[in-house]
Coordinates of C-alpha atoms and ligand atoms in Angstrom, one line a residue:
M13 CA 36.7 -6.6 -7.0
D14 CA 38.1 -3.2 -6.3
A15 CA 35.5 -1.3 -4.3
Y16 CA 35.8 1.9 -6.3
L17 CA 35.4 0.1 -9.6
N18 CA 32.5 -1.8 -8.2
E19 CA 30.8 1.4 -7.2
W20 CA 31.1 2.8 -10.8
L21 CA 29.8 -0.4 -12.4
N22 CA 26.9 -0.4 -10.0
L23 CA 26.1 3.3 -10.8
I24 CA 26.3 2.8 -14.5
I25 CA 24.2 -0.4 -14.6
R26 CA 21.6 0.9 -12.2
F27 CA 21.3 4.1 -14.2
A28 CA 20.8 2.1 -17.4
H29 CA 18.4 -0.2 -15.7
L30 CA 16.3 2.7 -14.5
I31 CA 16.2 4.3 -18.0
T32 CA 15.4 1.1 -19.8
G33 CA 12.8 0.3 -17.2
I34 CA 11.1 3.7 -17.6
A35 CA 11.0 3.1 -21.4
W36 CA 9.4 -0.3 -20.9
V37 CA 6.9 0.6 -18.3
G38 CA 6.2 3.8 -20.1
A39 CA 5.4 2.0 -23.3
S40 CA 3.4 -0.6 -21.5
F41 CA 1.3 2.1 -19.7
Y42 CA 0.8 4.0 -23.0
F43 CA -0.3 1.0 -25.0
V44 CA -2.7 -0.2 -22.3
W45 CA -4.1 3.3 -22.1
L46 CA -4.3 3.5 -25.9
D47 CA -6.1 0.1 -26.3
N48 CA -8.6 1.0 -23.7
H49 CA -9.4 4.4 -25.2
L50 CA -10.0 3.3 -28.8
E51 CA -13.3 4.4 -30.2
T52 CA -15.4 3.0 -33.0
P53 CA -14.0 4.5 -36.2
P54 CA -16.0 6.4 -38.8
Q55 CA -17.3 4.2 -41.7
E56 CA -14.5 5.1 -44.2
K57 CA -11.9 3.9 -41.7
A58 CA -13.9 0.8 -40.8
D59 CA -14.0 -0.1 -44.5
K60 CA -10.2 -0.3 -44.4
G61 CA -10.3 -2.8 -41.6
I62 CA -9.7 -0.4 -38.8
K63 CA -11.3 -1.3 -35.5
G64 CA -10.3 1.4 -33.2
D65 CA -9.8 5.1 -33.7
L66 CA -8.1 7.6 -31.4
W67 CA -7.1 11.2 -31.6
A68 CA -4.5 12.8 -29.2
I69 CA -2.6 16.0 -28.9
H70 CA 0.9 16.0 -27.5
G71 CA 4.0 18.2 -27.7
G72 CA 2.2 20.7 -30.0
G73 CA 1.0 18.2 -32.6
F74 CA -2.1 16.1 -33.4
Y75 CA -1.9 12.4 -33.6
E76 CA -4.3 10.1 -35.3
V77 CA -4.0 6.5 -34.2
A78 CA -5.7 3.6 -35.8
K79 CA -5.8 0.0 -34.6
Y80 CA -6.6 -2.8 -37.1
Q81 CA -9.0 -5.6 -36.3
L82 CA -6.2 -8.0 -37.0
A83 CA -3.7 -6.8 -39.5
P84 CA -3.4 -4.3 -42.4
P85 CA -3.7 -5.7 -45.9
Q86 CA 0.1 -5.4 -46.3
I87 CA 2.9 -4.9 -43.9
P88 CA 4.3 -1.4 -44.1
A89 CA 8.0 -0.9 -44.9
N90 CA 8.7 0.6 -41.5
L91 CA 7.0 -1.3 -38.7
H92 CA 8.1 -0.4 -35.1
W93 CA 8.4 -3.2 -32.7
F94 CA 8.6 -2.7 -28.9
K95 CA 10.9 -5.3 -27.5
W96 CA 14.3 -3.9 -26.8
E97 CA 13.0 -1.8 -23.9
A98 CA 11.9 -5.1 -22.3
Y99 CA 15.1 -7.0 -23.1
T100 CA 17.5 -4.3 -22.0
T101 CA 15.6 -3.8 -18.8
W102 CA 16.0 -7.5 -18.1
I103 CA 19.7 -7.6 -19.1
T104 CA 20.6 -4.6 -17.0
G105 CA 18.5 -5.9 -14.1
F106 CA 20.2 -9.3 -14.2
L107 CA 23.7 -7.6 -14.4
L108 CA 22.8 -5.4 -11.4
L109 CA 21.4 -8.4 -9.4
S110 CA 24.6 -10.3 -10.2
L111 CA 26.9 -7.5 -9.3
M112 CA 25.2 -6.6 -6.0
F113 CA 23.9 -9.9 -4.8
Y114 CA 26.2 -12.6 -6.4
V115 CA 29.6 -10.9 -6.7
G116 CA 28.7 -9.2 -3.4
A117 CA 26.9 -12.3 -2.0
D118 CA 28.9 -12.2 1.3
T119 CA 27.8 -8.6 1.9
Y120 CA 24.3 -8.4 0.6
L121 CA 22.8 -11.9 0.0
I122 CA 24.1 -14.1 2.8
D123 CA 22.8 -13.2 6.2
K124 CA 24.5 -15.6 8.7
N125 CA 21.6 -14.9 11.1
V126 CA 19.3 -16.4 8.6
A127 CA 21.3 -19.2 7.0
D128 CA 25.0 -19.9 6.8
L129 CA 25.4 -20.3 3.1
S130 CA 28.6 -20.3 1.0
Q131 CA 28.7 -17.9 -1.9
F132 CA 28.2 -20.8 -4.3
Q133 CA 25.2 -22.1 -2.5
A134 CA 23.6 -18.6 -2.3
I135 CA 24.0 -18.0 -6.0
A136 CA 22.7 -21.5 -6.8
Y137 CA 19.6 -20.8 -4.7
G138 CA 19.2 -17.5 -6.3
V139 CA 19.5 -18.5 -9.9
G140 CA 17.6 -21.8 -9.1
S141 CA 14.6 -19.8 -7.7
I142 CA 14.4 -17.7 -10.8
I143 CA 14.5 -20.8 -13.1
V144 CA 11.9 -22.7 -11.0
G145 CA 9.6 -19.6 -10.7
V146 CA 9.7 -18.7 -14.3
G147 CA 9.7 -22.4 -15.4
C148 CA 6.4 -23.0 -13.5
Y149 CA 4.9 -19.9 -15.0
E150 CA 5.9 -20.9 -18.5
I151 CA 4.3 -24.3 -18.1
L152 CA 1.2 -22.9 -16.5
V153 CA 0.4 -20.4 -19.3
R154 CA 0.7 -23.2 -21.8
T155 CA -2.0 -25.4 -20.1
K156 CA -5.7 -25.0 -20.3
L157 CA -5.5 -22.8 -17.3
K158 CA -4.8 -19.9 -19.7
D159 CA -8.6 -19.8 -20.4
H160 CA -9.3 -19.5 -16.7
G161 CA -7.7 -16.2 -15.7
L162 CA -8.8 -16.2 -12.1
I163 CA -7.7 -19.7 -11.2
L164 CA -4.4 -19.1 -13.0
G165 CA -4.0 -15.9 -11.1
L166 CA -4.6 -17.7 -7.8
I167 CA -2.1 -20.4 -8.6
L168 CA 0.5 -17.8 -9.5
L169 CA -0.2 -16.0 -6.2
I170 CA 0.4 -19.2 -4.2
L171 CA 3.6 -19.8 -6.2
I172 CA 4.9 -16.3 -5.4
T173 CA 3.9 -16.7 -1.8
A174 CA 5.7 -20.0 -1.5
L175 CA 8.8 -18.6 -3.2
S176 CA 8.6 -15.5 -1.0
Y177 CA 8.5 -17.6 2.2
G178 CA 11.2 -19.9 1.0
L179 CA 13.6 -17.2 0.0
T180 CA 13.2 -15.3 3.2
Q181 CA 14.3 -18.5 5.0
V182 CA 17.7 -18.6 3.2
F183 CA 18.6 -15.0 2.2
S184 CA 19.0 -11.7 3.7
A185 CA 15.7 -9.9 3.8
R186 CA 16.7 -7.5 1.0
G187 CA 18.1 -10.3 -1.1
A188 CA 14.9 -12.3 -0.7
Y189 CA 12.8 -9.3 -1.8
M190 CA 15.0 -8.6 -4.8
H191 CA 14.8 -12.2 -5.9
I192 CA 11.1 -12.1 -6.0
G193 CA 11.5 -9.0 -8.1
A194 CA 13.9 -10.9 -10.4
I195 CA 11.5 -13.8 -10.7
I196 CA 8.6 -11.5 -11.6
G197 CA 10.8 -9.4 -13.9
T198 CA 12.0 -12.5 -15.7
M199 CA 8.4 -13.7 -16.1
M200 CA 7.6 -10.3 -17.6
A201 CA 10.5 -10.3 -20.0
G202 CA 9.7 -13.9 -20.8
N203 CA 6.2 -12.9 -21.7
V204 CA 7.6 -10.6 -24.3
F205 CA 10.3 -13.0 -25.6
F206 CA 8.3 -16.3 -25.5
G207 CA 4.8 -15.1 -26.1
I208 CA 4.2 -11.6 -27.4
I209 CA 7.0 -11.3 -30.0
P210 CA 6.6 -14.8 -31.5
A211 CA 2.8 -14.1 -31.8
Q212 CA 3.6 -10.8 -33.6
K213 CA 6.1 -12.5 -35.9
A214 CA 3.5 -15.2 -36.8
L215 CA 1.0 -12.4 -37.5
V216 CA 3.4 -10.5 -39.8
A217 CA 4.4 -13.8 -41.6
A218 CA 0.8 -14.7 -42.2
V219 CA 0.0 -11.3 -43.7
E220 CA 3.1 -11.4 -45.9
K221 CA 2.0 -14.8 -47.2
G222 CA -1.5 -13.5 -47.8
E223 CA -3.0 -16.0 -45.3
A224 CA -5.6 -15.3 -42.7
P225 CA -3.7 -14.9 -39.4
D226 CA -4.5 -17.4 -36.7
A227 CA -6.4 -15.4 -34.0
S228 CA -5.2 -17.7 -31.2
Y229 CA -1.7 -16.2 -31.4
G230 CA -3.1 -12.8 -30.7
L231 CA -5.1 -14.1 -27.8
N232 CA -2.1 -15.8 -26.2
A233 CA -0.1 -12.6 -26.6
K234 CA -2.9 -10.6 -25.0
L235 CA -3.1 -12.9 -22.0
R236 CA 0.7 -12.5 -21.4
S237 CA 0.5 -8.8 -21.9
T238 CA -2.4 -8.6 -19.4
H239 CA -0.2 -10.4 -16.8
N240 CA 2.5 -7.8 -17.4
T241 CA 0.0 -5.0 -16.8
Y242 CA -0.7 -6.3 -13.3
T243 CA 2.9 -7.0 -12.3
T244 CA 4.2 -3.5 -13.2
L245 CA 3.3 -1.8 -10.0
P246 CA 4.4 -4.7 -7.7
I247 CA 7.8 -4.9 -9.5
I248 CA 8.4 -1.2 -9.2
F249 CA 7.7 -1.5 -5.4
I250 CA 10.2 -4.2 -5.2
M251 CA 12.8 -2.1 -7.0
I252 CA 12.5 0.6 -4.3
S253 CA 11.8 -1.8 -1.4
N254 CA 15.5 -1.8 -0.3
H255 CA 14.9 1.7 1.1
Y256 CA 12.1 0.5 3.4
P257 CA 13.2 -1.8 6.2
I258 CA 9.7 -1.3 7.7
T259 CA 8.6 -3.8 5.0
Y260 CA 11.5 -6.1 4.3
N261 CA 12.8 -6.4 7.8
H262 CA 9.5 -7.3 9.4
E263 CA 9.2 -10.7 11.1
Y264 CA 6.6 -11.7 8.5
N265 CA 8.4 -9.9 5.6
W266 CA 7.3 -12.6 3.1
L267 CA 3.6 -12.0 3.9
V268 CA 4.1 -8.2 3.8
L269 CA 5.5 -8.6 0.3
V270 CA 2.6 -10.7 -0.9
A271 CA 0.1 -8.1 0.6
I272 CA 1.9 -5.3 -1.2
I273 CA 1.9 -7.2 -4.5
L274 CA -1.9 -7.7 -4.2
I275 CA -2.6 -4.2 -3.2
T276 CA -0.5 -2.6 -6.0
A277 CA -2.0 -5.0 -8.5
A278 CA -5.5 -3.9 -7.4
I279 CA -4.5 -0.3 -7.8
R280 CA -3.5 -1.1 -11.4
Q281 CA -6.8 -2.8 -12.0
Y282 CA -8.6 0.4 -10.9
F283 CA -6.7 2.4 -13.5
V284 CA -7.2 -0.2 -16.3
L285 CA -11.0 -0.2 -15.7
R286 CA -11.0 3.6 -15.6
H287 CA -9.5 3.7 -19.1
F288 CA -12.6 1.9 -20.3
G289 CA -14.8 4.5 -18.6
K290 CA -15.7 2.0 -15.9
Q291 CA -15.5 3.8 -12.6
K292 CA -14.9 1.4 -9.8
P293 CA -13.7 3.7 -7.0
M294 CA -14.3 0.9 -4.4
I295 CA -11.3 -0.9 -5.8
L296 CA -9.1 2.1 -5.1
V297 CA -10.7 2.7 -1.7
G298 CA -10.4 -1.0 -0.8
A299 CA -6.7 -1.0 -1.8
I300 CA -6.0 2.2 0.2
A301 CA -7.9 0.7 3.2
A302 CA -5.8 -2.5 2.9
L303 CA -2.6 -0.4 2.8
I304 CA -3.6 1.5 5.9
A305 CA -4.5 -1.8 7.6
L306 CA -1.1 -3.2 6.6
A307 CA 0.7 -0.2 7.9
Y308 CA -1.2 -0.6 11.2
A309 CA -0.5 -4.3 11.4
I310 CA 3.3 -4.0 10.8
A311 CA 3.8 -0.9 12.9
P312 CA 6.6 -1.2 15.4
Q313 CA 5.5 -1.8 19.0
K314 CA 5.2 1.3 21.1
L315 CA 7.8 1.6 23.8
T316 CA 6.3 0.8 27.2
L317 CA 8.5 1.9 30.0
T318 CA 9.0 -0.2 33.1
E319 CA 8.9 1.7 36.4
A320 CA 12.7 1.5 36.7
E321 CA 13.1 2.9 33.2
K322 CA 10.8 5.8 33.9
S323 CA 13.2 7.3 36.4
Q324 CA 16.3 6.3 34.5
K325 CA 18.2 9.0 32.6
I326 CA 20.2 7.8 29.6
T327 CA 23.4 9.7 29.3
N328 CA 24.9 10.9 26.1
T329 CA 28.0 9.0 26.9
Q330 CA 26.1 5.7 27.1
V331 CA 24.6 6.4 23.6
Q332 CA 28.0 7.5 22.2
T333 CA 29.5 4.3 23.5
I334 CA 26.9 2.1 21.8
I335 CA 27.2 4.0 18.5
E336 CA 30.9 3.8 18.7
Q337 CA 30.9 0.0 19.3
R338 CA 28.0 -0.9 16.9
C339 CA 27.9 1.7 14.1
S340 CA 31.3 3.4 13.7
A341 CA 32.9 0.4 12.1
C342 CA 31.0 1.6 9.0
H343 CA 29.6 5.0 9.8
S344 CA 32.7 7.2 10.5
S345 CA 35.1 9.3 8.5
S346 CA 37.5 6.3 8.4
P347 CA 35.5 3.1 8.6
S348 CA 37.4 0.0 9.8
D349 CA 34.9 -2.4 8.2
A350 CA 36.4 -4.8 5.7
V351 CA 33.8 -4.1 3.0
F352 CA 32.5 -0.6 3.6
K353 CA 35.5 1.7 3.1
V354 CA 33.5 4.9 2.8
A355 CA 30.7 5.8 5.2
P356 CA 27.6 4.1 3.7
A357 CA 25.0 6.6 2.5
G358 CA 27.3 9.4 3.7
V359 CA 26.2 8.8 7.2
M360 CA 28.9 9.4 9.8
F361 CA 28.6 9.4 13.6
N362 CA 31.8 11.2 14.5
S363 CA 30.3 13.4 17.2
L364 CA 27.3 13.7 19.5
D365 CA 26.0 16.4 17.2
D366 CA 26.1 13.9 14.3
I367 CA 24.2 11.4 16.3
K368 CA 21.5 13.9 17.2
R369 CA 21.2 15.1 13.6
W370 CA 20.6 11.5 12.5
A371 CA 18.3 10.7 15.4
P372 CA 15.1 10.2 13.3
R373 CA 16.9 7.8 11.0
I374 CA 18.6 6.0 13.9
K375 CA 15.2 5.4 15.3
A376 CA 13.9 4.2 11.9
R377 CA 16.8 1.8 11.2
S378 CA 17.9 0.6 14.6
V379 CA 14.8 0.9 16.8
D380 CA 11.6 0.7 14.7
A381 CA 13.2 -1.7 12.3
S382 CA 16.3 -3.5 13.3
D383 CA 18.2 -3.7 10.1
M384 CA 21.0 -1.5 11.3
P385 CA 23.8 -2.4 12.1
F386 CA 23.8 -3.9 8.6
M387 CA 23.0 -7.6 9.0
N388 CA 23.8 -7.0 12.6
K389 CA 27.4 -7.4 11.8
T390 CA 28.6 -5.7 14.9
Q391 CA 26.1 -7.8 17.0
M392 CA 24.0 -5.1 18.6
T393 CA 21.9 -6.4 21.5
K394 CA 18.2 -5.9 22.1
Q395 CA 19.1 -4.2 25.3
E396 CA 21.2 -1.7 23.4
R397 CA 18.4 -1.0 21.0
R398 CA 16.1 -0.4 24.0
I399 CA 18.6 2.1 25.5
L400 CA 18.7 4.0 22.1
A401 CA 14.9 4.0 22.1
L402 CA 14.8 5.4 25.7
W403 CA 17.3 8.0 24.8
L404 CA 15.4 9.0 21.7
T405 CA 12.2 9.5 23.7
Q406 CA 14.1 11.6 26.3
L407 CA 15.7 13.6 23.6
N408 CA 12.3 14.7 22.3
S409 CA 10.7 15.4 25.7
Ligands
HEC506 C1 28.7 -3.3 8.5 C2 28.4 -1.9 8.1 C3 27.4 -1.1 8.9 C4 27.2 -1.0 10.2 C5 28.0 -1.6 11.3 C6 26.1 0.0 10.4 N1 25.6 0.3 9.1 FE1 24.2 1.8 8.7 N2 24.5 1.5 6.7 C7 25.2 0.5 6.2 C8 25.0 0.5 4.7 C9 25.6 -0.4 3.7 C10 24.1 1.5 4.5 C11 23.5 1.9 3.1 C12 22.4 1.0 2.6 C13 21.1 1.2 3.4 O1 20.7 2.4 3.6 O2 20.5 0.2 3.8 C14 23.8 2.1 5.8 C15 22.9 3.2 5.9 C16 22.6 3.7 7.1 C17 21.8 4.9 7.3 C18 21.3 5.8 6.1 C19 20.1 5.4 5.4 C20 18.8 5.9 6.0 O3 17.9 5.1 6.2 O4 18.7 7.1 6.3 C21 21.6 5.1 8.6 C22 20.8 6.2 9.3 C23 22.3 4.0 9.3 N3 22.9 3.2 8.3 C24 22.3 3.9 10.7 C25 23.1 2.9 11.3 C26 23.2 2.8 12.7 C27 22.4 3.6 13.7 C28 24.1 1.8 13.0 C29 24.5 1.3 14.3 C30 23.5 0.9 15.2 C31 24.6 1.4 11.7 N4 24.0 2.0 10.7 C32 25.6 0.4 11.6 C33 26.2 -0.3 6.8 C34 26.3 -0.3 8.2

């Protein structure tokens, strides 16, 4: 596909994905908050079947919200459903995944240093992992396990860990992370499509027929929407993870991802409980402590200089030669790379001044993490990274 057209498509789809995602997560946060803040209504409202009462002020107006025990006596003419924010987030997400990682599989999904896949194989593994992951989830929530939240949660964690490990063994690190995101995101959209909306439709149908609605529908929908509550923060992390090679490019990147999923889910739990007026600050403290421990555990190794290196002065020319050979194919005013025709992220190393200006990011991408050169396309050696590291320390001293 034409690179310029591809860029516009990418921009438009990503923009749409972000907007729909904000609408979905925003609505989800709002309704979780709402549900957890409802108060016992005054008698006259309770007599009408209202279970929860809430007053709010926003944008210069008062809002009175009432939640029914099960359903109102009749369905109002205008009932607002919340499903399209979920569906459109999934559709735009899948389009973006396909455009970047499937159409662009050779560039973004296949890392020959990890596994030498063909484009077809890579797409098959990718789509296959989504189907397997979501299929397992859909089976599990239909079994008796649905009544044992903790066990179900543990099994799902093992499933995600296994998928995370497996995918990092076949895909580029970013591709693996994004596929875990796609699996979780599809589960979440599936929760709306297969669980929550059918339950709501059954509820509406029962009320219209004047029958007593089956409470089990509501419970099932509640379980799925609870799952979605805990996956929102992890999935938002995965969405932005591509910017953080300290996470995805670590040797144990699959474990790092699982740790971040757990930590962010715990943070969500703290806020959910807080809505109820249950203050459990230790959850938040624990999560932050775990995050600090993780940051410490995955920190890049400090440079220990050998005696020879201590007296060695790295010249600017040495560095310029390395950058020229390993980076300029992409990062220059006229890249020679077959895929990247414009300097990626606007980063160009045309002169020594350019290199110095970008020094902190060169350290982040090529020394602390080693995800630049991109997929090591230009085959930078460990020795060259070490020379860059030495030069960077000398530059700052
Ligand atoms: C094959 C092409 C390619 C080569 C070679 C390459 N890069 Fe990149 N670089 C990219 C792409 C694509 C991006 C944008 C995506 C991203 O940030 O991961 C990028 C982004 C960057 C950024 C900007 C993002 C940030 O984190 O600030 C820096 C800095 C960078 N590369 C440094 C380097 C260095 C240093 C080298 C050589 C050691 C190098 N790159 C070699 C493709 C390449």
